[in-house]
Every structure is written in C-alpha cells, then in structure tokens.
Amino acid sequence: MTVTPNGGIKTVAGIDKMLDNIAARMTTDTSQVKQIKNALSKQFSEEVVKQTMESSFKIYPERAVKIGDSWTVDTKLQMSMPIETITAYTLKEVKDGIAILSVKGSLISKGSFETMGNKMETDLKGTNSGETSIDIKTGIVLNSHLRIELYGKMKSMGQDIDFEMQGINKIVGKEVN
C-alpha cells in the first residue's frame, strides 16, 4: 500500500493474490475456490481494504505536538457494516526517535447493510484502546497493539441478536524500498 503524509491510503496492491491464497487454503475443489473468492472479494474490495487500513494509519495530528498533548481523529468506515471511530491519541513519550502514543476511543455502528442476501441493522457501541509506536523520521507505524470491544444488538429477519466481539488489532511496520 502507499500511504500519504497524513496517513491516508492512496493505493493498495495484492488483494487478488491475498484472496486466492485465502480461498485455496479453505478447499482444494476449484469450483468452490472460485465461489469462496467471489464471496470474499465483496467483503475485501480495494475500497474496503483502503478504508480499513486508513483507519489504522490516519492517526497523525494536524499540528506539532509535545509530550502530554492529545488530538482526536474521527473515521467513518463502510465495511460490511457501518462503523464510526472517534479516537483520542496522546503523545506519551519520545525515545530514540520513536514516538509512543496512547490510544483511547469509541466505536459506533448504527445503520443497515446487506450481507449474504440478508438485510441487517446494527445498534452497537464499543471501545478501542492501546498503544502505538511511530518512527518520527519516516512517520511509519512501527508497532500498534489495540484492544477492540464491540457490543449491542443487531436485527435480521425480524430477530434481535445480541452481539459481542472482542479482538486485537496488531500492526508491525517497516520501511521497504
């Protein structure tokens, strides 16, 4: 992927190969591989991957900051379901050219979407928290470890569904030429 100076994602590459690899690991039946890849390509389109990656990399402040300063980034995603993140970053420390950021935010998913032919509605809330390390010279996220929790209700086919998800978003980055 190509990242812009403010952390936006300009381009992504290798999605087709990634989908081929995922589908091939699920089955050896070539007709099923094609069906799986087709289903995955809707969930992992170029635009969805760009949005997802941008939510992890568009974290930079619009002004110079010093230790203890905080700034907020609001990101809206439309993956399979709509998600808005409002995340506060605080510069904790700078050591050996690496900035350490504390991350604390909220997640909201309220809206409708369609998946596998079913209309779904979400009313979910959650949090993300953790720490991110950034190389000051290059701006590259070297390491990010965030805990994500999302919970609430979903509706599908007239049924209320209790929803709870916990996960870890881990990024390890390095500069390649």
XYZ file of C-alpha atoms in Angstrom:
177
model
C 0.000 0.000 0.000
C 1.006 3.597 -0.490
C 0.414 5.902 2.475
C 0.020 9.687 2.104
C 1.829 12.058 4.520
C -1.311 12.468 6.682
C -1.819 8.690 6.943
C -4.443 8.352 4.212
C -4.168 5.319 1.966
C -3.503 6.228 -1.670
C -3.236 2.742 -3.193
C -3.334 -0.915 -2.190
C -1.964 -3.874 -4.119
C -2.018 -7.649 -3.848
C -5.673 -8.053 -2.887
C -6.386 -10.546 -5.677
C -3.412 -12.690 -4.654
C -4.461 -12.479 -0.989
C -7.978 -13.690 -1.870
C -6.541 -16.527 -3.992
C -4.417 -17.654 -1.026
C -7.301 -17.497 1.457
C -9.691 -19.391 -0.820
C -7.074 -22.038 -1.703
C -6.447 -22.744 1.985
C -10.155 -23.361 2.585
C -10.627 -26.096 -0.040
C -8.927 -27.854 -2.945
C -12.140 -28.044 -5.023
C -11.521 -25.483 -7.806
C -15.216 -24.633 -8.247
C -15.536 -23.958 -4.523
C -12.326 -21.887 -4.577
C -13.903 -19.618 -7.215
C -17.117 -19.270 -5.189
C -15.222 -18.521 -1.984
C -13.014 -15.979 -3.735
C -16.075 -14.304 -5.260
C -17.757 -14.041 -1.846
C -14.564 -12.735 -0.206
C -13.973 -10.167 -2.966
C -17.167 -8.361 -1.949
C -16.016 -8.146 1.666
C -12.386 -7.323 0.813
C -12.678 -4.991 -2.174
C -9.919 -2.467 -2.857
C -12.044 0.334 -1.361
C -12.846 -1.658 1.806
C -9.183 -2.574 2.311
C -8.167 1.072 1.804
C -10.759 2.230 4.363
C -9.735 -0.447 6.855
C -6.033 0.313 6.566
C -6.673 4.070 6.672
C -8.485 3.654 9.981
C -5.225 2.258 11.382
C -2.826 4.734 9.759
C -4.665 8.065 9.605
C -3.630 8.959 13.114
C -1.356 11.974 12.736
C -2.154 15.362 14.314
C -2.657 18.432 12.117
C -0.217 20.442 14.249
C 3.065 19.923 16.069
C 2.576 18.271 19.460
C 4.621 17.873 22.623
C 4.551 15.184 25.302
C 1.155 15.173 27.011
C -0.709 16.721 24.039
C -3.787 14.944 22.653
C -5.717 15.103 19.384
C -8.809 13.352 18.059
C -9.424 11.560 14.755
C -12.942 10.712 13.547
C -13.116 7.941 10.915
C -16.173 6.501 9.178
C -15.932 3.046 7.593
C -18.405 1.107 5.490
C -17.058 -2.407 5.546
C -19.824 -4.951 5.657
C -21.428 -2.812 8.374
C -21.065 0.921 9.045
C -18.575 1.823 11.779
C -17.508 5.222 13.096
C -14.454 5.523 15.307
C -13.657 8.571 17.395
C -10.152 8.084 18.740
C -8.041 10.249 21.026
C -4.264 9.962 20.691
C -1.905 11.280 23.357
C 1.853 11.621 22.889
C 3.187 9.736 25.942
C 6.899 9.859 25.260
C 9.634 10.209 22.664
C 12.634 7.929 22.984
C 15.403 7.149 20.480
C 13.464 8.725 17.604
C 10.278 6.810 18.375
C 7.034 8.474 19.460
C 4.836 6.423 21.792
C 1.119 7.226 21.574
C -1.608 6.228 23.992
C -4.814 5.339 22.118
C -8.324 5.511 23.550
C -11.513 5.716 21.548
C -15.105 4.784 20.961
C -16.766 2.780 18.208
C -20.336 3.184 16.987
C -22.157 1.053 14.428
C -25.696 2.234 13.842
C -27.334 1.602 10.487
C -28.297 -1.003 7.969
C -26.357 -3.097 5.484
C -26.767 -6.261 3.465
C -24.691 -9.400 3.797
C -25.196 -12.718 2.000
C -28.624 -11.544 0.819
C -29.874 -10.630 4.320
C -30.672 -7.090 5.453
C -29.135 -6.340 8.820
C -29.460 -3.422 11.212
C -26.897 -2.584 13.850
C -27.039 -0.710 17.129
C -23.560 -1.362 18.509
C -21.124 0.535 20.730
C -17.604 -0.223 21.776
C -14.090 0.899 22.590
C -10.577 0.682 21.251
C -7.536 1.240 23.438
C -3.850 0.527 23.429
C -0.527 1.924 22.298
C 1.156 2.833 19.004
C 4.855 3.439 18.257
C 5.828 5.671 15.336
C 9.238 6.327 13.774
C 9.491 10.140 13.945
C 11.803 10.447 10.926
C 9.702 8.371 8.489
C 6.246 8.556 10.103
C 5.927 4.780 9.795
C 3.818 2.980 12.387
C 6.378 0.536 13.790
C 4.112 -1.215 16.228
C 0.486 -0.848 17.219
C -1.449 -3.018 19.639
C -5.099 -2.118 20.198
C -7.819 -3.973 22.077
C -11.223 -3.615 20.435
C -14.601 -4.381 22.003
C -17.957 -4.029 20.245
C -21.324 -4.964 21.725
C -25.060 -4.322 21.383
C -27.926 -5.534 19.224
C -28.316 -6.489 15.593
C -31.554 -7.202 13.754
C -32.001 -9.662 10.928
C -35.197 -11.154 9.515
C -37.246 -9.701 12.393
C -34.972 -11.235 15.041
C -32.999 -9.334 17.671
C -29.498 -10.715 18.016
C -27.236 -9.968 20.983
C -23.788 -9.129 19.625
C -20.441 -9.084 21.416
C -16.992 -9.023 19.846
C -13.544 -8.645 21.352
C -10.372 -8.540 19.339
C -6.819 -7.343 18.981
C -5.632 -5.149 16.097
C -1.856 -5.588 15.822
C 0.328 -3.813 13.270
C 4.055 -4.230 12.798
C 5.544 -1.934 10.166
C 8.876 -1.404 8.469
C 10.187 0.694 5.620
C 10.817 -1.125 2.328
C 12.358 0.343 -0.807
